[in-house]
Backbone as a printed PyTorch tensor [residue, N CA C, xyz], in Angstrom:
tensor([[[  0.8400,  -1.1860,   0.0000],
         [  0.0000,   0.0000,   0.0000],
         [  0.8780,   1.2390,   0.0000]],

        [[  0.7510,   2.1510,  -1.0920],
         [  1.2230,   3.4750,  -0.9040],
         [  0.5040,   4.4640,  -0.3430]],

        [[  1.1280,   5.3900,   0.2430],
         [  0.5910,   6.4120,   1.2430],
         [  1.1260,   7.6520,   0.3140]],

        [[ -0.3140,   8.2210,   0.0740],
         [  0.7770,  10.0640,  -0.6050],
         [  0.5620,  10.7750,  -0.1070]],

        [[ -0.6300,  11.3070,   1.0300],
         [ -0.5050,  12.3300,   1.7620],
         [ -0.7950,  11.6000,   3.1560]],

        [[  0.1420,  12.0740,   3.9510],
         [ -0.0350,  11.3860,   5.5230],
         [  0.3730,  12.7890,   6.6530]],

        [[ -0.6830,  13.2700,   7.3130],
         [ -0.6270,  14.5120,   8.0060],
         [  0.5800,  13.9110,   9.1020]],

        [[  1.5650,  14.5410,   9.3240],
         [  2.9690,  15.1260,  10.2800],
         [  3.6950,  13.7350,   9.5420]],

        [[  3.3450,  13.4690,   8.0800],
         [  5.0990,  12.7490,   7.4530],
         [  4.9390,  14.0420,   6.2210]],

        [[  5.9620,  14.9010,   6.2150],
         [  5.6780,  15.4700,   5.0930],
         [  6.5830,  14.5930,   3.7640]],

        [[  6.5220,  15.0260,   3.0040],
         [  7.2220,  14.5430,   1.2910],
         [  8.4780,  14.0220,   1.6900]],

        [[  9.4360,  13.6580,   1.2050],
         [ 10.9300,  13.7630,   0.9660],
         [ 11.4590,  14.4240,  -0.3420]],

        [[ 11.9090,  15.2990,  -0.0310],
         [ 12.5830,  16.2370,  -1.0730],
         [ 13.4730,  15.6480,  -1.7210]],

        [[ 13.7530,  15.8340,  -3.1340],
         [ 14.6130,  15.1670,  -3.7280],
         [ 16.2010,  15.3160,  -3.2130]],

        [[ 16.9150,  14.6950,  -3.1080],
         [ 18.2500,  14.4400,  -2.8570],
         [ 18.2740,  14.6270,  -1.3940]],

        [[ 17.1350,  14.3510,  -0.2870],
         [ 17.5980,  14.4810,   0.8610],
         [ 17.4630,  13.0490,   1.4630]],

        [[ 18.4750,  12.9700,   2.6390],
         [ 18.2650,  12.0410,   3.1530],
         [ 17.8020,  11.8590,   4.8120]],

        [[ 16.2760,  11.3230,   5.1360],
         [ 16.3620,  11.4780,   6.4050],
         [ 16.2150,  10.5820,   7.0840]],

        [[ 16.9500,  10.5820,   8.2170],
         [ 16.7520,   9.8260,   9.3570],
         [ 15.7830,  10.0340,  10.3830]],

        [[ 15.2540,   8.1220,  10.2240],
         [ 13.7400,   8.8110,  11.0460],
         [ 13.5690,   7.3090,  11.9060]],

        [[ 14.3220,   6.3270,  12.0480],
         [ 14.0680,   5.4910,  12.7910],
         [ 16.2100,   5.2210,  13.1400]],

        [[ 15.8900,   4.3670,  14.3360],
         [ 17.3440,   4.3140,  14.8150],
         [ 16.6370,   2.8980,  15.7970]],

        [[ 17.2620,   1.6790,  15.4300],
         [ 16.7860,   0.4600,  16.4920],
         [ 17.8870,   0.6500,  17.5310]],

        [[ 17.1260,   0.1800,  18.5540],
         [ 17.9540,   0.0960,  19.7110],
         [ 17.6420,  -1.3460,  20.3590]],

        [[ 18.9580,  -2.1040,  20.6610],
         [ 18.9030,  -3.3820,  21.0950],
         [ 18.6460,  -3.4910,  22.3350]],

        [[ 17.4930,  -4.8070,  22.8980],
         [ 17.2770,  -4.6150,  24.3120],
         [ 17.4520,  -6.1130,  24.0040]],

        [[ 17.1640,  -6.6050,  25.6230],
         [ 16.5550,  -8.2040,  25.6560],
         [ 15.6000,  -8.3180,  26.0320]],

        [[ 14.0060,  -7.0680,  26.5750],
         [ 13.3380,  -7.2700,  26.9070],
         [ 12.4370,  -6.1960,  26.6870]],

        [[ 11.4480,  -6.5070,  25.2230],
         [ 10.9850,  -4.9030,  25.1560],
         [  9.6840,  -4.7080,  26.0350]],

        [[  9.0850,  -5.0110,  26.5740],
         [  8.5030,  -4.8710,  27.6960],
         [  9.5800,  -3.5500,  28.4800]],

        [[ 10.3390,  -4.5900,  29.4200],
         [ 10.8800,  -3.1530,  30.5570],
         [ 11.5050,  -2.0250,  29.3380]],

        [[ 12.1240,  -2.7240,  28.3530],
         [ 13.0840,  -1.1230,  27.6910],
         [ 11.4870,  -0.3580,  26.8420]],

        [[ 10.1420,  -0.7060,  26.7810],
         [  9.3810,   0.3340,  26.6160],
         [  8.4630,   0.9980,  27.9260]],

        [[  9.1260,   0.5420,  28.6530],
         [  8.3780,   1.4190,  29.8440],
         [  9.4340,   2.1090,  30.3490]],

        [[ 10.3950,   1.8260,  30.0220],
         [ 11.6240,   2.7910,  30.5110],
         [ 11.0040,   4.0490,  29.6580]],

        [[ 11.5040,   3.7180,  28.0660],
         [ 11.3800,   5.0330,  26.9770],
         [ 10.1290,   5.8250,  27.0390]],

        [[  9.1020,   4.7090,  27.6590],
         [  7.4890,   5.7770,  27.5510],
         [  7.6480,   6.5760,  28.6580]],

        [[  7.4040,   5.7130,  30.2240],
         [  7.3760,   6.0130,  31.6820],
         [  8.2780,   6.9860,  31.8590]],

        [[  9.0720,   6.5760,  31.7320],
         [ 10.9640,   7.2380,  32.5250],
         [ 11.3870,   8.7230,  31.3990]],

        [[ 11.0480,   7.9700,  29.8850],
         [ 12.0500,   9.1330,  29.1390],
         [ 10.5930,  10.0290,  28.1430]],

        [[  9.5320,   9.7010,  28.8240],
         [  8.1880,  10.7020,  28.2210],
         [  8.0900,  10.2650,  26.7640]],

        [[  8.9090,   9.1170,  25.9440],
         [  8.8000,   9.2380,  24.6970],
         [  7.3100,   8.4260,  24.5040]],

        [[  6.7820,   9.0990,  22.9010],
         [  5.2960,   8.8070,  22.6410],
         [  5.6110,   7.1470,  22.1450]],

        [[  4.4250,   6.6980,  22.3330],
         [  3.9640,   5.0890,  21.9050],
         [  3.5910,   5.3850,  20.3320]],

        [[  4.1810,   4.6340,  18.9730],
         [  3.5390,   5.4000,  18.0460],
         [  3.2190,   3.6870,  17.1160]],

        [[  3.6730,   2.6080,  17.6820],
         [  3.2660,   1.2860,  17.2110],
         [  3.8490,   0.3290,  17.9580]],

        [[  2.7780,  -0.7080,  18.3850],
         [  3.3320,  -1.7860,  18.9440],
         [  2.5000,  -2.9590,  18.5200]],

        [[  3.3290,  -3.7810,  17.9500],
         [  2.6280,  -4.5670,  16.5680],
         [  3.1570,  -6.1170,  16.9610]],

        [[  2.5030,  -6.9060,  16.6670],
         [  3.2460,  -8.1360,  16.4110],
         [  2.4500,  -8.6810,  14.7630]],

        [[  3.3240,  -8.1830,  13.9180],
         [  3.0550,  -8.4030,  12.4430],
         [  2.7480, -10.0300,  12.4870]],

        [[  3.6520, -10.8440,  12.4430],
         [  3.5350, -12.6410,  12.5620],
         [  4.0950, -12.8870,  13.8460]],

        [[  3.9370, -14.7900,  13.8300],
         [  4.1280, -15.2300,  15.2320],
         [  5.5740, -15.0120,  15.0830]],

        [[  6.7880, -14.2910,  16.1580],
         [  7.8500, -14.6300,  16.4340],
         [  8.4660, -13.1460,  16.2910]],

        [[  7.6680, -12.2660,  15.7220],
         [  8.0690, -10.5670,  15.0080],
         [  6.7370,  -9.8670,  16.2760]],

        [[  8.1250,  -8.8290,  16.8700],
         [  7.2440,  -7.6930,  17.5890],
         [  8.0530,  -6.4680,  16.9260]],

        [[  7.3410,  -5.7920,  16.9310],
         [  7.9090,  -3.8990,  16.6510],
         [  6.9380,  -3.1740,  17.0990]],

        [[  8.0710,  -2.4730,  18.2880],
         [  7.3490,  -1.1260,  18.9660],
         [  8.5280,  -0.3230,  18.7990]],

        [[  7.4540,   1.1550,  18.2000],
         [  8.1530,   2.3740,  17.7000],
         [  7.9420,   3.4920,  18.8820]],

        [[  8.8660,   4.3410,  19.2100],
         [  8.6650,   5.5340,  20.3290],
         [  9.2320,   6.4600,  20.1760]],

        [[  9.0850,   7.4690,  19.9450],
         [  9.2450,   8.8000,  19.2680],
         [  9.2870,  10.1790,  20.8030]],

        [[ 10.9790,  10.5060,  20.7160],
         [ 11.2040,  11.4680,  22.0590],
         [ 10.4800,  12.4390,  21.2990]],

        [[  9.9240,  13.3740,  23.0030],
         [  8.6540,  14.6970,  22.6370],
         [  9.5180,  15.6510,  21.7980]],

        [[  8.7160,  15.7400,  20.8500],
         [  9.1750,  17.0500,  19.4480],
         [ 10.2550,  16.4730,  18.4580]],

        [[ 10.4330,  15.3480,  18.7100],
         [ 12.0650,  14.4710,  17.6200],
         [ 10.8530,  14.1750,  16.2390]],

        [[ 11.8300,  14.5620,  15.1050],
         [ 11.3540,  13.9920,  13.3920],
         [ 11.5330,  12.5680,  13.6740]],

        [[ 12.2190,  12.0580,  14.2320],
         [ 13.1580,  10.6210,  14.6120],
         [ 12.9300,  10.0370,  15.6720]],

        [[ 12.5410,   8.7170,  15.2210],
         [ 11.8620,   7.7260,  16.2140],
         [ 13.1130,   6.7810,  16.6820]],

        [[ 12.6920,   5.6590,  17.8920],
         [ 13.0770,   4.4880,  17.6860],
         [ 12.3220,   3.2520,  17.7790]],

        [[ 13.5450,   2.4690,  17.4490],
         [ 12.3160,   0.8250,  17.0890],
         [ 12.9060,  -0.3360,  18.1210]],

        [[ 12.5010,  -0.9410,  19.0760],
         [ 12.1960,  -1.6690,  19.8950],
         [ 11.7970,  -3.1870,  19.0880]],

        [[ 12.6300,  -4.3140,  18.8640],
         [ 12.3850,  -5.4400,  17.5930],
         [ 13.0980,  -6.9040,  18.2330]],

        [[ 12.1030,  -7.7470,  17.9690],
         [ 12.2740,  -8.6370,  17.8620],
         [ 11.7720,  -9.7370,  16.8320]],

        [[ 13.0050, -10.8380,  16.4520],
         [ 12.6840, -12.1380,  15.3410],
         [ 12.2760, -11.1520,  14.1450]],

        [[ 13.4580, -10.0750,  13.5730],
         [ 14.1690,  -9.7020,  12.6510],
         [ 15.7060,  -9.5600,  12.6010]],

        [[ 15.7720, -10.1740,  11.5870],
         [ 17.0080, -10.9160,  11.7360],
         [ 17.7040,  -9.6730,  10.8890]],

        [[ 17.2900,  -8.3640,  10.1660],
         [ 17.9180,  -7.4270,   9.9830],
         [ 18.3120,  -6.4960,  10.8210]],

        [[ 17.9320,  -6.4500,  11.9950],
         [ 17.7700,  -5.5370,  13.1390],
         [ 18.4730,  -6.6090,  14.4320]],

        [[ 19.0580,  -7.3720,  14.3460],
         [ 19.7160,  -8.0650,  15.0670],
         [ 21.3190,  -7.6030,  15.9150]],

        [[ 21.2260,  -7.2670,  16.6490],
         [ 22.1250,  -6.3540,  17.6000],
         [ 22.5090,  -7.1310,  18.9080]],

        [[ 23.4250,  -7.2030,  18.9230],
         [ 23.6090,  -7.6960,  20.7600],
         [ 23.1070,  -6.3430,  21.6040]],

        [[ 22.1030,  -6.8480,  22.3980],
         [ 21.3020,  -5.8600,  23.4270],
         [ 22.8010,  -5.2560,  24.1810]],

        [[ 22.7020,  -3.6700,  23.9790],
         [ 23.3880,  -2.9450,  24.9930],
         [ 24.6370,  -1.9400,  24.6570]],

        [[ 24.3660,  -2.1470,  23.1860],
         [ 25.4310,  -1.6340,  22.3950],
         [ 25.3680,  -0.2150,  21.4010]],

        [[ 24.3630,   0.0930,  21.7180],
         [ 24.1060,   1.2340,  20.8350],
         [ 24.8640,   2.5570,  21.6860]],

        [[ 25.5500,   3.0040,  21.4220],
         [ 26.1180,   4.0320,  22.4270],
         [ 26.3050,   5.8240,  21.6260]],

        [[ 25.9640,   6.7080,  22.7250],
         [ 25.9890,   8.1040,  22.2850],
         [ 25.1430,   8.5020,  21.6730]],

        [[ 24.0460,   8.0540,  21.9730],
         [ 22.4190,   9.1420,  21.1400],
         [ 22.1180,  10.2970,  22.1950]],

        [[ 22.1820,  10.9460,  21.1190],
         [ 21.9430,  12.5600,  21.8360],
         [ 20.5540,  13.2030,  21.5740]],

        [[ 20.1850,  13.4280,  22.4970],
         [ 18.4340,  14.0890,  23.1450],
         [ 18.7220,  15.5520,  23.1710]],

        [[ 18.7450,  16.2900,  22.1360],
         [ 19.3280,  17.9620,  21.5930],
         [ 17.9950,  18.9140,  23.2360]],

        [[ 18.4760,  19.6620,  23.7690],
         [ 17.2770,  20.4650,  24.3600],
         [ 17.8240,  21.7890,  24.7510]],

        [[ 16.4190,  21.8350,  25.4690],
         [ 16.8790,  23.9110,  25.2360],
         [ 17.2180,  24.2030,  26.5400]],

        [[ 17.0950,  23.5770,  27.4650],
         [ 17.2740,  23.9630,  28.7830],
         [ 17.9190,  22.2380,  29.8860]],

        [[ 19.1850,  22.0740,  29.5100],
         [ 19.5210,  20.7120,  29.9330],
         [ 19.2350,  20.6030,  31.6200]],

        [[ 19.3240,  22.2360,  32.3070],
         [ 19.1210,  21.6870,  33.5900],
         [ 17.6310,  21.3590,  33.6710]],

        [[ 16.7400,  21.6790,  33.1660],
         [ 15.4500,  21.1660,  33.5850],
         [ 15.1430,  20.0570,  32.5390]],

        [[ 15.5210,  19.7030,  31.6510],
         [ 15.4500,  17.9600,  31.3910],
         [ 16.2920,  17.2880,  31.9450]],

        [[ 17.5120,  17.7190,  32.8500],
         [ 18.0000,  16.6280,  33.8090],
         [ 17.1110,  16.4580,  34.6090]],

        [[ 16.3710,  17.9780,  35.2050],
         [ 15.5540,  17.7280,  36.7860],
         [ 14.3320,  16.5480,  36.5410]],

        [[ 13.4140,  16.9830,  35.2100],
         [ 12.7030,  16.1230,  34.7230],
         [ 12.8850,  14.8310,  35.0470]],

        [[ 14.0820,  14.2500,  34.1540],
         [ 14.4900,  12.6340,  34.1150],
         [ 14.8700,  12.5380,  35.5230]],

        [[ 15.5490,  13.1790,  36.4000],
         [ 16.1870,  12.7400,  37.6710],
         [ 14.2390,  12.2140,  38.5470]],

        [[ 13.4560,  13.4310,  38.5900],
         [ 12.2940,  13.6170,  38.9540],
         [ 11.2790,  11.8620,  38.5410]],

        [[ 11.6910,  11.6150,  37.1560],
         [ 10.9260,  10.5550,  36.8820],
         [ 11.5330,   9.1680,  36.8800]],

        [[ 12.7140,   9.4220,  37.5410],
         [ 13.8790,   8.4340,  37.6980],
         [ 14.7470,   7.6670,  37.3250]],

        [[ 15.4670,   8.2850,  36.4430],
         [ 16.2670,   7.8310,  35.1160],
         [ 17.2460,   8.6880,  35.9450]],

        [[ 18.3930,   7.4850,  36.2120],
         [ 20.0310,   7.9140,  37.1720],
         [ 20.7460,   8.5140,  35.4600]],

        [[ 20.8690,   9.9100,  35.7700],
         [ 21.8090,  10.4460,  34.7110],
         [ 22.7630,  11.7440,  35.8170]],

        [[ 23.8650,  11.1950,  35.0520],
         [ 25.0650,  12.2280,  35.5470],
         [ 24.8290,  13.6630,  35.9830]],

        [[ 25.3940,  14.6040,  36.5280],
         [ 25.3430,  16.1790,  36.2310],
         [ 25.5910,  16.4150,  34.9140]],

        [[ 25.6620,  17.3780,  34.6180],
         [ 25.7500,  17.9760,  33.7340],
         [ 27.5390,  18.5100,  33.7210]],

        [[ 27.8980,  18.1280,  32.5620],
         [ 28.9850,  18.3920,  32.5700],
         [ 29.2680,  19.7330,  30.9850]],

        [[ 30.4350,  20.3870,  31.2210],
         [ 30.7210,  21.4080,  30.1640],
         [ 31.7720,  20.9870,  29.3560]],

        [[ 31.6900,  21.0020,  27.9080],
         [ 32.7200,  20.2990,  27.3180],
         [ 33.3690,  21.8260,  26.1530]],

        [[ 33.2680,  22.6270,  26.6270],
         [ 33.8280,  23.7550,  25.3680],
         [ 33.0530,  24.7810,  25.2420]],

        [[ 31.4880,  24.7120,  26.0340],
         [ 30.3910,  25.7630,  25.7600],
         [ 29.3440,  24.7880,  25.3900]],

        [[ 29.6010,  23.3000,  25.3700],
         [ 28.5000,  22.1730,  24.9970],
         [ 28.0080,  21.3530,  25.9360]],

        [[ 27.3630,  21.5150,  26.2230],
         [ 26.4150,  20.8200,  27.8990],
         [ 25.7310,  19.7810,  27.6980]],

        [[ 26.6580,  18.8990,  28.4080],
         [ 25.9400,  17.0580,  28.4910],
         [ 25.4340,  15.9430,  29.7030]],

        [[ 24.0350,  15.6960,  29.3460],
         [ 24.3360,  14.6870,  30.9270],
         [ 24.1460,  13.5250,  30.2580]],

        [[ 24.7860,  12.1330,  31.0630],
         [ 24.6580,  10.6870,  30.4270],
         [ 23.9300,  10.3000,  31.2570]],

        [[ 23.1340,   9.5190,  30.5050],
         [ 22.5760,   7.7990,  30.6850],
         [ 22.5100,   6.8150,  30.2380]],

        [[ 21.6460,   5.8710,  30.8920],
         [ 21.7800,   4.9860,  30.1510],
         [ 20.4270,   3.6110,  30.1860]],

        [[ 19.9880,   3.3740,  29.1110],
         [ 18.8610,   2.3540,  29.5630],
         [ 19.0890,   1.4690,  30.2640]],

        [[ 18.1140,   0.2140,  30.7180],
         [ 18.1790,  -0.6480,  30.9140],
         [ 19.1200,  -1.7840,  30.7830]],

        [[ 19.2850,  -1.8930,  29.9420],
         [ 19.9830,  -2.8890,  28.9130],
         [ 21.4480,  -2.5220,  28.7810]],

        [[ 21.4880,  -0.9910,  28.6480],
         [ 23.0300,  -0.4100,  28.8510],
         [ 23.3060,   0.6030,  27.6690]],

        [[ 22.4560,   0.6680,  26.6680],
         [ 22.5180,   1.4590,  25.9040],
         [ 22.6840,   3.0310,  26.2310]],

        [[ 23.5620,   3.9800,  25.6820],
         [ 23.8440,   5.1910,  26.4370],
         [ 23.3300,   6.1820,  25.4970]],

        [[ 22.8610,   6.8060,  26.3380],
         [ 22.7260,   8.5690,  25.7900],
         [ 22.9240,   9.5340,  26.2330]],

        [[ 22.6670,  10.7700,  25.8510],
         [ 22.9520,  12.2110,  26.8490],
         [ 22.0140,  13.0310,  26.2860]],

        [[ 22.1000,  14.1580,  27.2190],
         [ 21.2820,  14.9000,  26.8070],
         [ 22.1660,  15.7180,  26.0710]],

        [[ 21.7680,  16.9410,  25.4040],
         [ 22.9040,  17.7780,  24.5900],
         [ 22.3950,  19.0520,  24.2250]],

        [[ 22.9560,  20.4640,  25.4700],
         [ 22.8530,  21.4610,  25.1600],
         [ 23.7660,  22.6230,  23.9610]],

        [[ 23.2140,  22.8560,  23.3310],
         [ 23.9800,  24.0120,  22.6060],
         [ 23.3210,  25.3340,  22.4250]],

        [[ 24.1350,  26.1730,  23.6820],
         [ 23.5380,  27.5160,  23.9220],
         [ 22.8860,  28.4010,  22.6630]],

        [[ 23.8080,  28.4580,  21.5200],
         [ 23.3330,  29.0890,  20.8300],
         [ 22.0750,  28.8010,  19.2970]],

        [[ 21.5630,  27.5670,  20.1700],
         [ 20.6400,  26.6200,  19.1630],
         [ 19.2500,  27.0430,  19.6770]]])
């Protein structure tokens, strides 16, 4: 089935390329989607079991073009759980999305200064890491 108009996917412009899904390896998508919904506010946007042995759940951080995918019994998306490292959560005010995540209980670092670029780490369940990532003049 083709889709030609779908309200908040707009077109793809010729010669661009976008990134709009990023899998992240767990061993248990149960807890790693209640982490990403509960813990990290990201939206629920599919949780499917297409055939017997295939799950995909998609979760999309608040205001990101760019989702992620939560997969199992695809053997293209096959990752050792825990390895995805350095996804960055861009925001406008890192001390109050640390207070946020600290508030909803996701253990992430202070905030540290790297040049005028402001980062705090975490990390899921599973071990996968991210940070948050301020840039003052963004």
């Amino acid at each position: 089935m083709t889709e030609t108009s779908t309200p908040g996917n707009p077109p793809v412009p010729p010669g661009k390329l976008l990134l709009e899904l990023v899998p992240v390896p767990v061993t248990d998508i149960e807890r790693a989607k209640a982490f990403y919904q509960d813990r990290l506010g990201f939206r629920l946007d599919v949780d499917v079991d297409p055939k017997p042995g295939v799950r995909i759940v998609q979760l999309t951080p608040p205001g990101s073009a760019c989702s992620i995918t939560l997969a199992e019994g695809l053997p293209t998306l096959d990752m050792p759980p825990g390895t995805l490292r350095g996804l960055h959560l861009v925001v406008a005010d890192i001390e109050a999305a640390r207070a946020e995540l600290v508030e909803r209980g996701v253990e992430i670092s202070e905030v540290e200064d790297l040049g005028g670029v402001f980062y705090a780490y975490f990390a899921d369940p599973d071990g996968n890491t991210w940070c948050l990532q301020h840039m003052p003049w963004r």
